[in-house]
mmCIF file of C-alpha atoms in Angstrom:
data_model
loop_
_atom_site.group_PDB
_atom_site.id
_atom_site.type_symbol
_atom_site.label_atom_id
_atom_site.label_comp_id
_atom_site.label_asym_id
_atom_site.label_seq_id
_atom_site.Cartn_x
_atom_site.Cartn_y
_atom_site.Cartn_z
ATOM 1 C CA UNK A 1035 -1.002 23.651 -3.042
ATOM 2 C CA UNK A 1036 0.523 26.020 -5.804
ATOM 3 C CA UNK A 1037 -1.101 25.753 -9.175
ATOM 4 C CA UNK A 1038 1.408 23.438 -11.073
ATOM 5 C CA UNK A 1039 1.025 20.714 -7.520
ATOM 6 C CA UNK A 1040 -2.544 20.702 -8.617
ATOM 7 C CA UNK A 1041 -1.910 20.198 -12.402
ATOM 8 C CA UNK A 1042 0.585 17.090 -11.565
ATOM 9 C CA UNK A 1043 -1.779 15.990 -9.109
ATOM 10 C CA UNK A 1044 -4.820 16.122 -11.664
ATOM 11 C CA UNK A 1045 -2.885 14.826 -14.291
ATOM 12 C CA UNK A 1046 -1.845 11.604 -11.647
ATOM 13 C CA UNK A 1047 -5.323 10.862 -11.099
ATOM 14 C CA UNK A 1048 -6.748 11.229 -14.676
ATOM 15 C CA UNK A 1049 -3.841 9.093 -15.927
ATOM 16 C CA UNK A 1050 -4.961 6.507 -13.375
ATOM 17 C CA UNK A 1051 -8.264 6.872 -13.799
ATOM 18 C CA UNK A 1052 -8.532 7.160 -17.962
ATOM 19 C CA UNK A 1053 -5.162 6.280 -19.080
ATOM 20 C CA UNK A 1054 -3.260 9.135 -21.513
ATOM 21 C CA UNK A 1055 -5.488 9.174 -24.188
ATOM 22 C CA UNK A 1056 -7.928 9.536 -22.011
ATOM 23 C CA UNK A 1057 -6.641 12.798 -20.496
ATOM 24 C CA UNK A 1058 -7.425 15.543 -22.027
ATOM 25 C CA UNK A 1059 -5.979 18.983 -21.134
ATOM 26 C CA UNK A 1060 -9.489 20.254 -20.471
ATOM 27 C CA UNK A 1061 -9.786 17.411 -18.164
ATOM 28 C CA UNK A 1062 -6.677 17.927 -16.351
ATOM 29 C CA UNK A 1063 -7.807 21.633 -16.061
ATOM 30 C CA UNK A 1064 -11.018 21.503 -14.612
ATOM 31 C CA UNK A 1065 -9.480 18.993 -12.153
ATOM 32 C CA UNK A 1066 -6.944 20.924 -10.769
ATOM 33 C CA UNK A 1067 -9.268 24.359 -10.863
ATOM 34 C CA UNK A 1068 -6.823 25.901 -13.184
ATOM 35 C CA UNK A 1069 -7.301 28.147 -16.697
ATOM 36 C CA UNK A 1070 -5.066 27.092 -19.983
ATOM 37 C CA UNK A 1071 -3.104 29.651 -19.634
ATOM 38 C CA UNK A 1072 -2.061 28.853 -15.645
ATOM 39 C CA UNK A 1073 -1.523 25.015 -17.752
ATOM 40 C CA UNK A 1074 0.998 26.358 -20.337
ATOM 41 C CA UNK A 1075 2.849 28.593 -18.004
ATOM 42 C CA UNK A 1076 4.000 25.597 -16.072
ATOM 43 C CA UNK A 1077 4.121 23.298 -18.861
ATOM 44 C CA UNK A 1078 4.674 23.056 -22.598
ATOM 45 C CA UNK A 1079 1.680 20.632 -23.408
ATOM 46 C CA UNK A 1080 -0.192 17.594 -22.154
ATOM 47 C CA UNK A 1081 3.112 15.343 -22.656
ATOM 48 C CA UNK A 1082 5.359 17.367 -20.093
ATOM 49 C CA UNK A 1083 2.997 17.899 -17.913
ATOM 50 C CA UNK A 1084 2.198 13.770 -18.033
ATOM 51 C CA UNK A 1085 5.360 13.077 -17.300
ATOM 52 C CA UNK A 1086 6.251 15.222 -14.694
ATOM 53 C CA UNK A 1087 2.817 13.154 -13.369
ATOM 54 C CA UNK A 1088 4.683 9.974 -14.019
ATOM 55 C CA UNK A 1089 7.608 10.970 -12.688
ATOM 56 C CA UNK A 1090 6.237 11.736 -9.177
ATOM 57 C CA UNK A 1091 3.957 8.145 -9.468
ATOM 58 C CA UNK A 1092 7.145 6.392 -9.997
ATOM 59 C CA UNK A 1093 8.915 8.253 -7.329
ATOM 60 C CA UNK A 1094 6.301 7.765 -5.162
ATOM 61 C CA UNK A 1095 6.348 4.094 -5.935
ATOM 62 C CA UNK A 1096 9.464 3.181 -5.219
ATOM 63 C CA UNK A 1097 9.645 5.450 -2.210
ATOM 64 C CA UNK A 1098 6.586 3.021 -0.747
ATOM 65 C CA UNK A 1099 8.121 -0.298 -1.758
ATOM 66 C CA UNK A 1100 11.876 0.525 -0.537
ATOM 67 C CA UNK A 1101 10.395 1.224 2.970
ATOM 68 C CA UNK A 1102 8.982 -2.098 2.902
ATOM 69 C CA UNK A 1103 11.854 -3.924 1.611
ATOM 70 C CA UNK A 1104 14.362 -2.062 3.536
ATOM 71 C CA UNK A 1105 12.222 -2.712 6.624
ATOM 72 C CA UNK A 1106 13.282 -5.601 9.568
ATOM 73 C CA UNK A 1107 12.679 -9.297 8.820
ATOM 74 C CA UNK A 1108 13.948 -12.095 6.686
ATOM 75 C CA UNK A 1109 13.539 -11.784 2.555
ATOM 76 C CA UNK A 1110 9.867 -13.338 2.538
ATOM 77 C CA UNK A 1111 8.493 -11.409 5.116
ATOM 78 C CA UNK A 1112 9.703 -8.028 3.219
ATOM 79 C CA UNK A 1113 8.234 -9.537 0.268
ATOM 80 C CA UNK A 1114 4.990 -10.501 1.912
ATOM 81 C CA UNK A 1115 4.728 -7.136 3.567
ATOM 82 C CA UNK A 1116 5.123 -5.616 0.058
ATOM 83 C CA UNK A 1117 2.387 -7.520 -2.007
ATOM 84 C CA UNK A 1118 0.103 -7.445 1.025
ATOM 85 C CA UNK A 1119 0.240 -3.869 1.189
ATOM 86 C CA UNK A 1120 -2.843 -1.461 1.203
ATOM 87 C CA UNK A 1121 -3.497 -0.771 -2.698
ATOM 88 C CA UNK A 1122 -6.508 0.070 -4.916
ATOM 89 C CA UNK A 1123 -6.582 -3.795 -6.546
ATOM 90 C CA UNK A 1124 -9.557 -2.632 -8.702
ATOM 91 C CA UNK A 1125 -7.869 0.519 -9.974
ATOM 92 C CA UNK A 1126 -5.342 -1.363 -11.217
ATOM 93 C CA UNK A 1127 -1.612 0.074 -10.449
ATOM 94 C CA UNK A 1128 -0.647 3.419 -11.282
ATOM 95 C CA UNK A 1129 2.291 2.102 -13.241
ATOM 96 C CA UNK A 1130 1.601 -0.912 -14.986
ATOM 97 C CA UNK A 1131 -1.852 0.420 -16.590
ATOM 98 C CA UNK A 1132 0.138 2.834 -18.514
ATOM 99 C CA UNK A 1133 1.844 -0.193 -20.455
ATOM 100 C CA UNK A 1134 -1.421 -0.664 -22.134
ATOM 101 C CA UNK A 1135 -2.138 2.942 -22.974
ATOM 102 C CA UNK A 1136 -0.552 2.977 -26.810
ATOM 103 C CA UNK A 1137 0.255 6.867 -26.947
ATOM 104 C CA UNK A 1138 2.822 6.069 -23.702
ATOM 105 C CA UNK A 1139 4.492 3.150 -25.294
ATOM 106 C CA UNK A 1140 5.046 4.898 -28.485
ATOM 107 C CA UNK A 1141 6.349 7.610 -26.396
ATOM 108 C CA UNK A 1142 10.035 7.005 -25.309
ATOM 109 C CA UNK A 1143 10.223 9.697 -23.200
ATOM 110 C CA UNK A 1144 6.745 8.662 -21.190
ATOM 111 C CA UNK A 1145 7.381 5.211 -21.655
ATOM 112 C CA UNK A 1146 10.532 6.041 -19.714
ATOM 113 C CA UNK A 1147 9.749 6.490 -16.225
ATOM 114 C CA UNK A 1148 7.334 3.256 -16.743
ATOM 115 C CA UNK A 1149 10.267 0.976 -17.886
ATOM 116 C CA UNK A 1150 12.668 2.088 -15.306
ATOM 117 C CA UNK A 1151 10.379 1.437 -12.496
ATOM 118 C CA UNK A 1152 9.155 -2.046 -13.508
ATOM 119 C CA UNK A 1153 13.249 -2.425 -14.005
ATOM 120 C CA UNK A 1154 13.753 -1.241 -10.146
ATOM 121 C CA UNK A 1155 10.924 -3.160 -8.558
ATOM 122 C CA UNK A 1156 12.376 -6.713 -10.531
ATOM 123 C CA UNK A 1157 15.822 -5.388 -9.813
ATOM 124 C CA UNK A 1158 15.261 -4.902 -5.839
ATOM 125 C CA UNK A 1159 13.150 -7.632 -5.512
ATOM 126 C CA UNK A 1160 15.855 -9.520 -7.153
ATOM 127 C CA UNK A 1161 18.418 -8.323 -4.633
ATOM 128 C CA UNK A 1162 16.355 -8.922 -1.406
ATOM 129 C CA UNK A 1163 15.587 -12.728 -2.421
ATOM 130 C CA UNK A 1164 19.366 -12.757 -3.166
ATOM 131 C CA UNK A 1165 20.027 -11.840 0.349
ATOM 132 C CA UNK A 1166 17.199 -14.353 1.797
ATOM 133 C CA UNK A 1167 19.322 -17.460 -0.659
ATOM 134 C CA UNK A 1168 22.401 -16.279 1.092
ATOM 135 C CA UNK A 1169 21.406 -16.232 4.721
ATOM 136 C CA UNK A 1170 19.512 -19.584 3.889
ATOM 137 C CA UNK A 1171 15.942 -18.499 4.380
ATOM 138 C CA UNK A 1172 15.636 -19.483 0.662
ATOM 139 C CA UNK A 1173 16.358 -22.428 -1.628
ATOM 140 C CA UNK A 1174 20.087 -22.227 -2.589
ATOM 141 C CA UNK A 1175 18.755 -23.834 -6.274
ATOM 142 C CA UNK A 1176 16.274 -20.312 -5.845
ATOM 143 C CA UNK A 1177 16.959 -17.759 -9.073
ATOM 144 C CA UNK A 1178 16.564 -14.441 -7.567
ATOM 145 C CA UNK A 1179 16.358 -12.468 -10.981
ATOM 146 C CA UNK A 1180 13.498 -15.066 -12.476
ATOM 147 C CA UNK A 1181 11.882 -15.123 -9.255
ATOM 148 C CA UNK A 1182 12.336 -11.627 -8.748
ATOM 149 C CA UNK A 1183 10.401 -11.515 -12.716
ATOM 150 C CA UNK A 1184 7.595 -14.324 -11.681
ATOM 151 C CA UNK A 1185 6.804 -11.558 -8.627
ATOM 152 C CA UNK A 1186 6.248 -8.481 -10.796
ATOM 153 C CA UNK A 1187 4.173 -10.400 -13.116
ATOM 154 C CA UNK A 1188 2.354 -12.190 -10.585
ATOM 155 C CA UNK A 1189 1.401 -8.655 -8.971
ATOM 156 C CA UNK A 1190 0.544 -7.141 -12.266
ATOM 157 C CA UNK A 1191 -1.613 -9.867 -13.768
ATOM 158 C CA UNK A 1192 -3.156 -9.976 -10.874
ATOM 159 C CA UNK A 1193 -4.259 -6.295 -10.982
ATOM 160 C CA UNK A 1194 -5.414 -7.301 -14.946
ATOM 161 C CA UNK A 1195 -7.718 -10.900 -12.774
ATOM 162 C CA UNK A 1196 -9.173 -8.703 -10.450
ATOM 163 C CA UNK A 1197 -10.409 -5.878 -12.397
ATOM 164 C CA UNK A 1198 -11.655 -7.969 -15.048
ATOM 165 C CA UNK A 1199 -13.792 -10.141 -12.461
ATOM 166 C CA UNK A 1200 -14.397 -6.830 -10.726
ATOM 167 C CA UNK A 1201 -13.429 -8.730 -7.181
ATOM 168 C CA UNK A 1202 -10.206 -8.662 -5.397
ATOM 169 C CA UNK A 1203 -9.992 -11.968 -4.890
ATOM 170 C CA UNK A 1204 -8.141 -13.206 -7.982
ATOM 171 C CA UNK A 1205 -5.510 -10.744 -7.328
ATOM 172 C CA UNK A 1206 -5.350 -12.295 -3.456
ATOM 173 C CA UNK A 1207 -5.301 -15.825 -5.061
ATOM 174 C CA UNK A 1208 -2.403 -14.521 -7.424
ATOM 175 C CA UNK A 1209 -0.382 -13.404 -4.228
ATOM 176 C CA UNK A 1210 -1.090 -16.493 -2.032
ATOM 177 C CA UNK A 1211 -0.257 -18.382 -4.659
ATOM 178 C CA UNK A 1212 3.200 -16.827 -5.380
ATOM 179 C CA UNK A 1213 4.178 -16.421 -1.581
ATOM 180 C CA UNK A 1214 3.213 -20.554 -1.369
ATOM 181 C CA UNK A 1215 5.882 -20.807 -3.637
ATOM 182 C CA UNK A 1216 8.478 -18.782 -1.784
ATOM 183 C CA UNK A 1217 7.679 -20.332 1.374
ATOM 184 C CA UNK A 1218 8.841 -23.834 -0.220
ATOM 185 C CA UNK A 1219 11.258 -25.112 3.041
ATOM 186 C CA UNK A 1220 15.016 -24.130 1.669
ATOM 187 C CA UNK A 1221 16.389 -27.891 2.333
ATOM 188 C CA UNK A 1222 20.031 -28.207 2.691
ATOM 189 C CA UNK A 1223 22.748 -26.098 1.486
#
């Protein structure tokens, strides 16, 4: 791995790990094994180089999730094979911690990559209940967009239950509780 794959890679962790304020460039440096001058000759400061690290997180993301979704099965099972995933509950996710971090929300170019991929994941989940309505698998009186909505925050608040207890459980609770709702019989069309 070439010196800037070892910045971004740093900088992914840190910003997981400590948020953007958090992450200092002497951090992110020791991290990836890498002098301030190998830093600025890939990037201009801490902010390209964190997004660049956001970037490849949402990328990533979204990569992960569209397997899933795009995988065999009706709507619920893509949806339950998606929150039942393997993740790091008590880490939080990689995405939706940096929408507390105040220096990335007052950031519109970090904030971003942060917006658009809380906009994709609502959006395709959205679309794939849509499909489930349609083929009947769902209630027809179903609302894939606030559905879609209820998911995200379901998953993230759930992240925000479990680390505060410091158990996974409340997030599992949180994602029984939502697919309980989705697997509500469709009655007639």
């Amino acid at each position: 791995m070439d010196t800037a794959e070892r910045l971004i890679e740093s900088t992914r962790a840190l910003l997981w790990e400590r948020g953007y304020t958090g992450t200092s460039p002497k951090a992110i440096q020791q991290r990836a094994g890498a002098g301030q001058g190998s830093m600025y000759h890939h990037f201009t400061g801490k902010p390209d180089l964190a997004l660049a690290a956001i970037r490849r997180t949402a990328r990533e993301m979204r990569a992960k999730a569209e397997e899933l979704f795009s995988a065999p099965g009706t709507a619920v099972e893509r949806v339950t094979a998606y929150l039942h995933r393997e993740r790091d509950v008590l880490k939080g996710c990689p995405i939706g911690r940096l929408t507390q971090d105040p220096e990335i929300m007052a950031d519109a170019e970090l904030r971003a990559p942060v917006g658009e991929t809380l906009d994709w994941l609502r959006e395709r989940l959205a679309k794939l209940l849509a499909e489930g309505r349609e083929r009947g698998e769902l209630s027809a009186a179903l609302d894939p967009a606030t559905t879609a909505a209820t998911i995200v925050a379901t998953l993230q608040g759930g992240y925000v239950l479990a680390r505060a207890a410091g158990s996974v459980e409340p997030f599992d609770q949180a994602i029984a509780g939502v697919l309980g709702l989705l697997a509500a019989p469709a009655g007639p069309r």
